[in-house]
mmCIF file of the C-alpha atoms, coordinates in Angstrom:
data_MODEL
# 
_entry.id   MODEL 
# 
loop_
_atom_site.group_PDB 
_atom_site.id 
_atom_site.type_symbol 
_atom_site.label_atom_id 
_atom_site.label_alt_id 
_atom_site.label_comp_id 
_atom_site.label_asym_id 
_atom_site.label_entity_id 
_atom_site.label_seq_id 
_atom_site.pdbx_PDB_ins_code 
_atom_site.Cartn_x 
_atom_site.Cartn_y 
_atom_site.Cartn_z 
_atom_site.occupancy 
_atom_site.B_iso_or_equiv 
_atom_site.pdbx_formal_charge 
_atom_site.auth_seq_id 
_atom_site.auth_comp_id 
_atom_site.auth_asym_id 
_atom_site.auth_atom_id 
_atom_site.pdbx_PDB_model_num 
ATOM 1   C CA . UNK A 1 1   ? 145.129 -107.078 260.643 1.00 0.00 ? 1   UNK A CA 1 
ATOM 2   C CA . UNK A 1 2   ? 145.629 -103.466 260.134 1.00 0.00 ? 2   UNK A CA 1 
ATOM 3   C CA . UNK A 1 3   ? 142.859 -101.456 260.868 1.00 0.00 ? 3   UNK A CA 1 
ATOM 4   C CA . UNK A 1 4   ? 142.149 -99.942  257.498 1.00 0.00 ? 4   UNK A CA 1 
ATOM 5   C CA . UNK A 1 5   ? 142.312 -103.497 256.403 1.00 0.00 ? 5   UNK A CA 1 
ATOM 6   C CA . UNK A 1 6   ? 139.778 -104.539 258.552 1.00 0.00 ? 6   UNK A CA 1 
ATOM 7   C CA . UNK A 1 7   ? 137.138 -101.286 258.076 1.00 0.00 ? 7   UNK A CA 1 
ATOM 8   C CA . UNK A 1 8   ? 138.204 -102.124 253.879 1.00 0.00 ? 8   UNK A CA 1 
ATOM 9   C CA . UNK A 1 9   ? 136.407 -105.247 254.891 1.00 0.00 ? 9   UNK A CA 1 
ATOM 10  C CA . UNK A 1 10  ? 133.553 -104.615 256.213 1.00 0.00 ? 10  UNK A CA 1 
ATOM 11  C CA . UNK A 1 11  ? 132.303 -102.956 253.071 1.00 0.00 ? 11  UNK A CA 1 
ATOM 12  C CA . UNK A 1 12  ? 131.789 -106.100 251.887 1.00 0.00 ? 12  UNK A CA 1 
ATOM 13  C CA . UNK A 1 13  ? 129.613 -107.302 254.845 1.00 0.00 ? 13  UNK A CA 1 
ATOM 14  C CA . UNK A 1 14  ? 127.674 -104.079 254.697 1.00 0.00 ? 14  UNK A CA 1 
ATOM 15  C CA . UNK A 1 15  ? 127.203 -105.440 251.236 1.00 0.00 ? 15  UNK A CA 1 
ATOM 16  C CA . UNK A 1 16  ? 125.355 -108.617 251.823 1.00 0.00 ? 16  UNK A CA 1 
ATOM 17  C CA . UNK A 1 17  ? 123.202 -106.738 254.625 1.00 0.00 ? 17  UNK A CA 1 
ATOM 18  C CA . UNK A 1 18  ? 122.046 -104.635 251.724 1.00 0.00 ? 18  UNK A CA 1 
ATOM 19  C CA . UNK A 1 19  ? 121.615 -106.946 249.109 1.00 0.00 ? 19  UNK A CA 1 
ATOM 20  C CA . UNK A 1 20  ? 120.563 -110.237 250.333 1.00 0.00 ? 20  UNK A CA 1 
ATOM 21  C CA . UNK A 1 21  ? 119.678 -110.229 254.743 1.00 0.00 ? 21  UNK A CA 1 
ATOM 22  C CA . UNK A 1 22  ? 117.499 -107.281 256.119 1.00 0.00 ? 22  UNK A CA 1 
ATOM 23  C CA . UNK A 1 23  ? 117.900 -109.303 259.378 1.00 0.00 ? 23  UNK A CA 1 
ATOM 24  C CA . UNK A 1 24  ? 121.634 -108.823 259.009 1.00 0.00 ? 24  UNK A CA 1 
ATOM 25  C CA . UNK A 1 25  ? 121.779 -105.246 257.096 1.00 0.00 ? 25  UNK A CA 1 
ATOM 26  C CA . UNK A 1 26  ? 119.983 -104.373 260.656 1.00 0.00 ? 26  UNK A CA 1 
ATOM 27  C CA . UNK A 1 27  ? 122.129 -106.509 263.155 1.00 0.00 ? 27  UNK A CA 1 
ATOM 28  C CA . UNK A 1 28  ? 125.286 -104.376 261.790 1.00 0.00 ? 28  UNK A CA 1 
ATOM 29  C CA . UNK A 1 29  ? 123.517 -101.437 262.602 1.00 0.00 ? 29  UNK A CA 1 
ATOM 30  C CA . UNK A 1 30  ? 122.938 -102.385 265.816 1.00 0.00 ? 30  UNK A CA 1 
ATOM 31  C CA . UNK A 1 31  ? 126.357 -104.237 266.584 1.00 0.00 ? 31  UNK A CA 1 
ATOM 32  C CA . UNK A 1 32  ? 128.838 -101.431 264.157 1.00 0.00 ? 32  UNK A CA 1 
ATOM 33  C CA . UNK A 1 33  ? 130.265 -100.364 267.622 1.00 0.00 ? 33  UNK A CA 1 
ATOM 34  C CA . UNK A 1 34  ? 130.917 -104.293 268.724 1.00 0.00 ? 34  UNK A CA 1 
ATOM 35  C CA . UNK A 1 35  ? 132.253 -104.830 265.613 1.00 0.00 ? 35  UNK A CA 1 
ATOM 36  C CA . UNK A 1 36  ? 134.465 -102.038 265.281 1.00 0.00 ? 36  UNK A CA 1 
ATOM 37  C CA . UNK A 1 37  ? 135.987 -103.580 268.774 1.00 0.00 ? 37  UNK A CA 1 
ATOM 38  C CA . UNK A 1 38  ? 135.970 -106.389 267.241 1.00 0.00 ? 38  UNK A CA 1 
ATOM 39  C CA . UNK A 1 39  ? 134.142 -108.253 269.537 1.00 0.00 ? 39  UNK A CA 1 
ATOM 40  C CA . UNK A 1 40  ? 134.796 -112.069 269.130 1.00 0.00 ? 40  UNK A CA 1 
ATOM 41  C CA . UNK A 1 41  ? 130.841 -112.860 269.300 1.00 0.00 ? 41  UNK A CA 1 
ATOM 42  C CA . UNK A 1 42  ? 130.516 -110.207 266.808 1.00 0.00 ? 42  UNK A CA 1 
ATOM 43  C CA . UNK A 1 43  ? 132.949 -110.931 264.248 1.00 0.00 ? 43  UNK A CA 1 
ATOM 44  C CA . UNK A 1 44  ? 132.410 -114.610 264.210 1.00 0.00 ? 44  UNK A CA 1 
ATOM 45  C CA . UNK A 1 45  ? 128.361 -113.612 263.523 1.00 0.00 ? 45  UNK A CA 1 
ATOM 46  C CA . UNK A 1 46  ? 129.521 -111.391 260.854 1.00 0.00 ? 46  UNK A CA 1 
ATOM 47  C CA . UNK A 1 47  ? 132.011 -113.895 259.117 1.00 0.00 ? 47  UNK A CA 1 
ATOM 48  C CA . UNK A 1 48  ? 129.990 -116.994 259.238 1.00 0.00 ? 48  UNK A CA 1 
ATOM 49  C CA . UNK A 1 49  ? 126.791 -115.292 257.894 1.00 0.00 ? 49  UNK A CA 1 
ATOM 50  C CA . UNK A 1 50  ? 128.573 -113.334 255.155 1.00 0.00 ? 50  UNK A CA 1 
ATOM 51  C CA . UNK A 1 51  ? 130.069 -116.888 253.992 1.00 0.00 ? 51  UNK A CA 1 
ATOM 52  C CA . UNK A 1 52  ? 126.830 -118.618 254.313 1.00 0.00 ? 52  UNK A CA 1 
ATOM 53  C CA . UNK A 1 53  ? 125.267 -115.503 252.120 1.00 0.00 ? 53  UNK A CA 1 
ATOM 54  C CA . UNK A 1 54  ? 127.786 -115.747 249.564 1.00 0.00 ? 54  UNK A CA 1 
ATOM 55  C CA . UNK A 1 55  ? 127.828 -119.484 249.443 1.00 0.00 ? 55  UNK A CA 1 
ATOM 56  C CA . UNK A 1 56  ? 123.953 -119.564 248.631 1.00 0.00 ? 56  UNK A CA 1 
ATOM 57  C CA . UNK A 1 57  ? 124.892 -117.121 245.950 1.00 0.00 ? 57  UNK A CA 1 
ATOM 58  C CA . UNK A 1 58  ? 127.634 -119.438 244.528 1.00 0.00 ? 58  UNK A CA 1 
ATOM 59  C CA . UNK A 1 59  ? 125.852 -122.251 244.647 1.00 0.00 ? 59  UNK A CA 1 
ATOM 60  C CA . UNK A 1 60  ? 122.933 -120.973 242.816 1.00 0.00 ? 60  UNK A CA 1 
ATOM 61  C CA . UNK A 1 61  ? 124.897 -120.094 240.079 1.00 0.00 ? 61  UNK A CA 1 
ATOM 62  C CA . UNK A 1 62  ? 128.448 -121.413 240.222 1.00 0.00 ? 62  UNK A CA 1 
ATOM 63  C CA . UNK A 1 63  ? 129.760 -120.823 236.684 1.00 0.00 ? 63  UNK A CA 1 
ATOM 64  C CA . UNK A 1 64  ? 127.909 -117.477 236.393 1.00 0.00 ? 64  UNK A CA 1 
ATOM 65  C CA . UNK A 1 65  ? 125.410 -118.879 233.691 1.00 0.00 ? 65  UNK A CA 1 
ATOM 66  C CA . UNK A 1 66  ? 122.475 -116.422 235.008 1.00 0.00 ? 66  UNK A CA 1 
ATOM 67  C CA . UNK A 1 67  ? 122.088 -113.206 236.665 1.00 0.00 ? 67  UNK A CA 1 
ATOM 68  C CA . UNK A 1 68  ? 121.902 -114.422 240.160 1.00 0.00 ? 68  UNK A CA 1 
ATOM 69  C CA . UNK A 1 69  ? 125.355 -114.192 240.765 1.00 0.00 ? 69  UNK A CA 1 
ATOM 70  C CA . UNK A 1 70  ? 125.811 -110.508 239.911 1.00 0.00 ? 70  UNK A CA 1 
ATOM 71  C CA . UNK A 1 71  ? 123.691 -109.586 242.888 1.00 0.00 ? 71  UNK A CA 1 
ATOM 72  C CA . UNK A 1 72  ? 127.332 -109.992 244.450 1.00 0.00 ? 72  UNK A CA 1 
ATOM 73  C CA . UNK A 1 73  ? 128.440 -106.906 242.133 1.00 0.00 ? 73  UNK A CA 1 
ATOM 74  C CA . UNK A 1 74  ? 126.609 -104.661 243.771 1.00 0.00 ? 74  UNK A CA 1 
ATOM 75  C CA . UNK A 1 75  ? 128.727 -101.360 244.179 1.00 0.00 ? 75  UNK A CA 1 
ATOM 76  C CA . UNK A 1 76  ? 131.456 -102.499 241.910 1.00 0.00 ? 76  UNK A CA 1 
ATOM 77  C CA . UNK A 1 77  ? 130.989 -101.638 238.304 1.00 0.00 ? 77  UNK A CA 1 
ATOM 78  C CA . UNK A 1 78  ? 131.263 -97.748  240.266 1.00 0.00 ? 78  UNK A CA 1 
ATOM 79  C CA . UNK A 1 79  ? 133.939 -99.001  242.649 1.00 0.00 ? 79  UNK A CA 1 
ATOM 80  C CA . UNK A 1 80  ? 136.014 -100.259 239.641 1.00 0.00 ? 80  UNK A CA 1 
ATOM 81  C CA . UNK A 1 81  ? 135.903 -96.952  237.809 1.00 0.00 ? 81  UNK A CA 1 
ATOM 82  C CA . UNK A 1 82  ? 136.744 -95.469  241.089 1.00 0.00 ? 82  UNK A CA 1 
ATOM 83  C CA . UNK A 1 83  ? 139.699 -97.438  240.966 1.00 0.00 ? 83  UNK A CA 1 
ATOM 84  C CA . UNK A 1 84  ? 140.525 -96.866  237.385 1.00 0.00 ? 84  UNK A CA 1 
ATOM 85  C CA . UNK A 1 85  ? 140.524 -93.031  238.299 1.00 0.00 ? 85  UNK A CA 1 
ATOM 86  C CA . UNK A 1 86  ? 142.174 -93.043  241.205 1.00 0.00 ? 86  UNK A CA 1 
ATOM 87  C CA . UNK A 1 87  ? 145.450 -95.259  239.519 1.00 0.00 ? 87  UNK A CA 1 
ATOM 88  C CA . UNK A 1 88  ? 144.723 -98.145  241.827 1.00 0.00 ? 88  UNK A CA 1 
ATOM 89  C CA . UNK A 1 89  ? 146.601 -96.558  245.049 1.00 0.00 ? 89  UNK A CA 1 
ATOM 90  C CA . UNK A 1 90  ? 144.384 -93.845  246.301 1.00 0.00 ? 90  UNK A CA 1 
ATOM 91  C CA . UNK A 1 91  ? 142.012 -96.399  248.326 1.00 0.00 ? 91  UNK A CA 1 
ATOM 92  C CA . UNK A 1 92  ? 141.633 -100.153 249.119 1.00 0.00 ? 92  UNK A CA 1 
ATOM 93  C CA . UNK A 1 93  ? 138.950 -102.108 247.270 1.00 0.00 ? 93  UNK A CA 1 
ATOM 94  C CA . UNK A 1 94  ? 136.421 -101.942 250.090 1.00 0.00 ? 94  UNK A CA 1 
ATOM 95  C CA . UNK A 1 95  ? 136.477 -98.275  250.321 1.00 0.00 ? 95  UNK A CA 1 
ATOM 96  C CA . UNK A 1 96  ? 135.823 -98.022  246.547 1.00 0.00 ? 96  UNK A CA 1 
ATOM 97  C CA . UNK A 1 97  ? 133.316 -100.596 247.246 1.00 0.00 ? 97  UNK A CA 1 
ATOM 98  C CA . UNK A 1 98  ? 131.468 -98.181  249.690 1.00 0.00 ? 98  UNK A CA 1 
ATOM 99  C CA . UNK A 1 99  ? 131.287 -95.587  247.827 1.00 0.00 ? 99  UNK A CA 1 
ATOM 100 C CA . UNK A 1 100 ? 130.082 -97.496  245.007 1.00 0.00 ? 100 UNK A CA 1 
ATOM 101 C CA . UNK A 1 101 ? 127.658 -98.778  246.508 1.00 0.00 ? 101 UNK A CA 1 
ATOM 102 C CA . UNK A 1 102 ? 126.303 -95.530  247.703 1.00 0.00 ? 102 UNK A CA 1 
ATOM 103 C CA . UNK A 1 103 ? 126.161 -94.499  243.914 1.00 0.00 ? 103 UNK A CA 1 
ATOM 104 C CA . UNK A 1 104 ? 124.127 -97.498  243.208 1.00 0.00 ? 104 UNK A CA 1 
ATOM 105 C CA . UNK A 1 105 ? 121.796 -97.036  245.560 1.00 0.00 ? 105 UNK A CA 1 
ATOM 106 C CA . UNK A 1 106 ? 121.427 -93.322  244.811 1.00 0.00 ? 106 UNK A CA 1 
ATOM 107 C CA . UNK A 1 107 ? 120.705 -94.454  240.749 1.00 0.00 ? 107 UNK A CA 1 
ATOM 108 C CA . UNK A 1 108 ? 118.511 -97.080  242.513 1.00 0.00 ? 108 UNK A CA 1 
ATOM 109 C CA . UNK A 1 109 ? 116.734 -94.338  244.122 1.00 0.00 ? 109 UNK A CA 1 
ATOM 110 C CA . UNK A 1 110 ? 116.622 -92.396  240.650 1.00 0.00 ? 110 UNK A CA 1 
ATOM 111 C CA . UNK A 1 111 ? 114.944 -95.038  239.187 1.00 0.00 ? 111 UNK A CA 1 
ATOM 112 C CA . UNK A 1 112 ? 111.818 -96.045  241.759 1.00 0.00 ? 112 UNK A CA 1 
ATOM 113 C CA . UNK A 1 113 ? 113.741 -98.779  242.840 1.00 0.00 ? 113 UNK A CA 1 
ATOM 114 C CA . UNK A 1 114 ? 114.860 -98.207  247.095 1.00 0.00 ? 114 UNK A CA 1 
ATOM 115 C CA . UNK A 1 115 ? 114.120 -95.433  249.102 1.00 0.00 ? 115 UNK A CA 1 
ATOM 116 C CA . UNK A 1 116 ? 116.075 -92.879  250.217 1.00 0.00 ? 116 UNK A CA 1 
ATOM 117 C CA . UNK A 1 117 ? 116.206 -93.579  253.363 1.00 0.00 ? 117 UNK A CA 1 
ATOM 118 C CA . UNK A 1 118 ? 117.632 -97.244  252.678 1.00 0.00 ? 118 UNK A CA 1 
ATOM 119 C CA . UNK A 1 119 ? 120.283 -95.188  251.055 1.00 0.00 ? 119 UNK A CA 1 
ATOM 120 C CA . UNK A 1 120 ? 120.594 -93.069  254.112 1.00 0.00 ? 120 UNK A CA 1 
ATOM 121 C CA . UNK A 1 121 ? 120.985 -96.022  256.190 1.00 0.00 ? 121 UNK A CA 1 
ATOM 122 C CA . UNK A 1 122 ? 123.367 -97.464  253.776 1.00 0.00 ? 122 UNK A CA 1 
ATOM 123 C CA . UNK A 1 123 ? 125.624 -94.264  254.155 1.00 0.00 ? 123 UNK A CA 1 
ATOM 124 C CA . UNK A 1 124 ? 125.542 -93.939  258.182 1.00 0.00 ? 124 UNK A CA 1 
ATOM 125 C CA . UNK A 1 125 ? 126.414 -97.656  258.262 1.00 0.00 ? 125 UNK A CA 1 
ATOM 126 C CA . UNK A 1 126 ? 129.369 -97.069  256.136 1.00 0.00 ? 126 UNK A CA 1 
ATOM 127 C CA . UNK A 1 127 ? 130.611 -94.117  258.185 1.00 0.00 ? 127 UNK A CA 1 
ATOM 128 C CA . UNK A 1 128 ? 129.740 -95.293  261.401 1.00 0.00 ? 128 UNK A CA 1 
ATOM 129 C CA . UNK A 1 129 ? 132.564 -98.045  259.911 1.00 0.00 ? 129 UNK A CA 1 
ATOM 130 C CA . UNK A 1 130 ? 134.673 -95.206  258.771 1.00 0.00 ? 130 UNK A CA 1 
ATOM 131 C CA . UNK A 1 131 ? 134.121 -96.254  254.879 1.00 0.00 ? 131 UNK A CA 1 
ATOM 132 C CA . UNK A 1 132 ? 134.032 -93.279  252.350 1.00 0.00 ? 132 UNK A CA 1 
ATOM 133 C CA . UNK A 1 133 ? 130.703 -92.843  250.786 1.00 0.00 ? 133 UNK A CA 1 
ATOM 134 C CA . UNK A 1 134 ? 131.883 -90.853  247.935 1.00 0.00 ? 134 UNK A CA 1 
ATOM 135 C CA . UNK A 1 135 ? 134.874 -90.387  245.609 1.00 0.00 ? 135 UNK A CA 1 
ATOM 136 C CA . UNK A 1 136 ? 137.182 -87.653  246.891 1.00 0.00 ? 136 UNK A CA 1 
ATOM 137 C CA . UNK A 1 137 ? 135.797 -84.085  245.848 1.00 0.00 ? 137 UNK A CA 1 
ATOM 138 C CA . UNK A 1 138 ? 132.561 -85.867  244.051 1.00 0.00 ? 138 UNK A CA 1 
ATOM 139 C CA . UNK A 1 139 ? 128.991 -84.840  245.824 1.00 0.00 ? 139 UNK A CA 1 
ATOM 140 C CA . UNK A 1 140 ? 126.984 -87.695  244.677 1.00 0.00 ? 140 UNK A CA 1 
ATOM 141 C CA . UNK A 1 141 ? 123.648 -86.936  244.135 1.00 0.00 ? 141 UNK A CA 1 
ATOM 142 C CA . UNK A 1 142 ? 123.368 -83.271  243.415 1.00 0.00 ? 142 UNK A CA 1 
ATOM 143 C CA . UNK A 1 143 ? 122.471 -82.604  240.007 1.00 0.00 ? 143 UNK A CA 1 
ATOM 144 C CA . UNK A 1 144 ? 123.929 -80.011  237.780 1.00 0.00 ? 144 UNK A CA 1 
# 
């Protein structure tokens, strides 16, 4: 796999860390440098708990009848307009996914809901993976 391909990825990882494992938000913190080596031991941890994390998701809510399965949106209602703006060729989905995410958790923030510093974490993570953490030329978070 290429290696954008692979770094694209791992947004979505970093995204069940976030949203649904602290245990596993902070094994990828610990283990970004295995990872990026892509360390067998590593990347099987990392693909068998992100399916079991989705799959508990799923099978809570397998039609998408409640709201339990947009937890797994998280990052890409922002990702998607990134997308939209950037004519669907400037980056892969996980990289719009990365910064999106960032922007959630910086309106999160906004609104009493995390802390800054889980953002903070949230953006290190993502560049220690080489993941953007904003849309080209944006600086999220300053105010006008």
């Amino acid at each position: 796999m290429p290696e954008r391909e692979f770094r694209s990825g791992l947004a979505e990882v970093v995204k069940y860390g976030v949203i649904l494992d602290a245990d596993f938000f902070a094994y990828l913190e610990q283990n970004s440098a295995a990872i990026l080596k892509r360390d067998p031991v590593a990347i099987q941890r990392i693909v068998l708990r992100s399916c079991e994390l989705k799959a508990k998701i799923v099978e809570q809510d397998e039609r998408e009848e409640t709201d339990v399965r947009a937890k797994l949106n998280y990052g890409h209602t922002f990702a998607h307009a990134f997308e939209t703006a950037g004519g669907y060729g400037l980056w892969l989905h996980g990289e719009a996914v990365a910064a999106g995410m960032v922007c959630a958790s910086r309106l999160a923030e906004r609104m009493g809901l995390v802390s800054k510093e889980m953002t903070e974490r949230q953006i290190h993570l993502l560049q220690a993976f080489s993941l953007p953490t904003a849309p080209q030329g944006w600086e999220i978070g300053k105010t006008n």
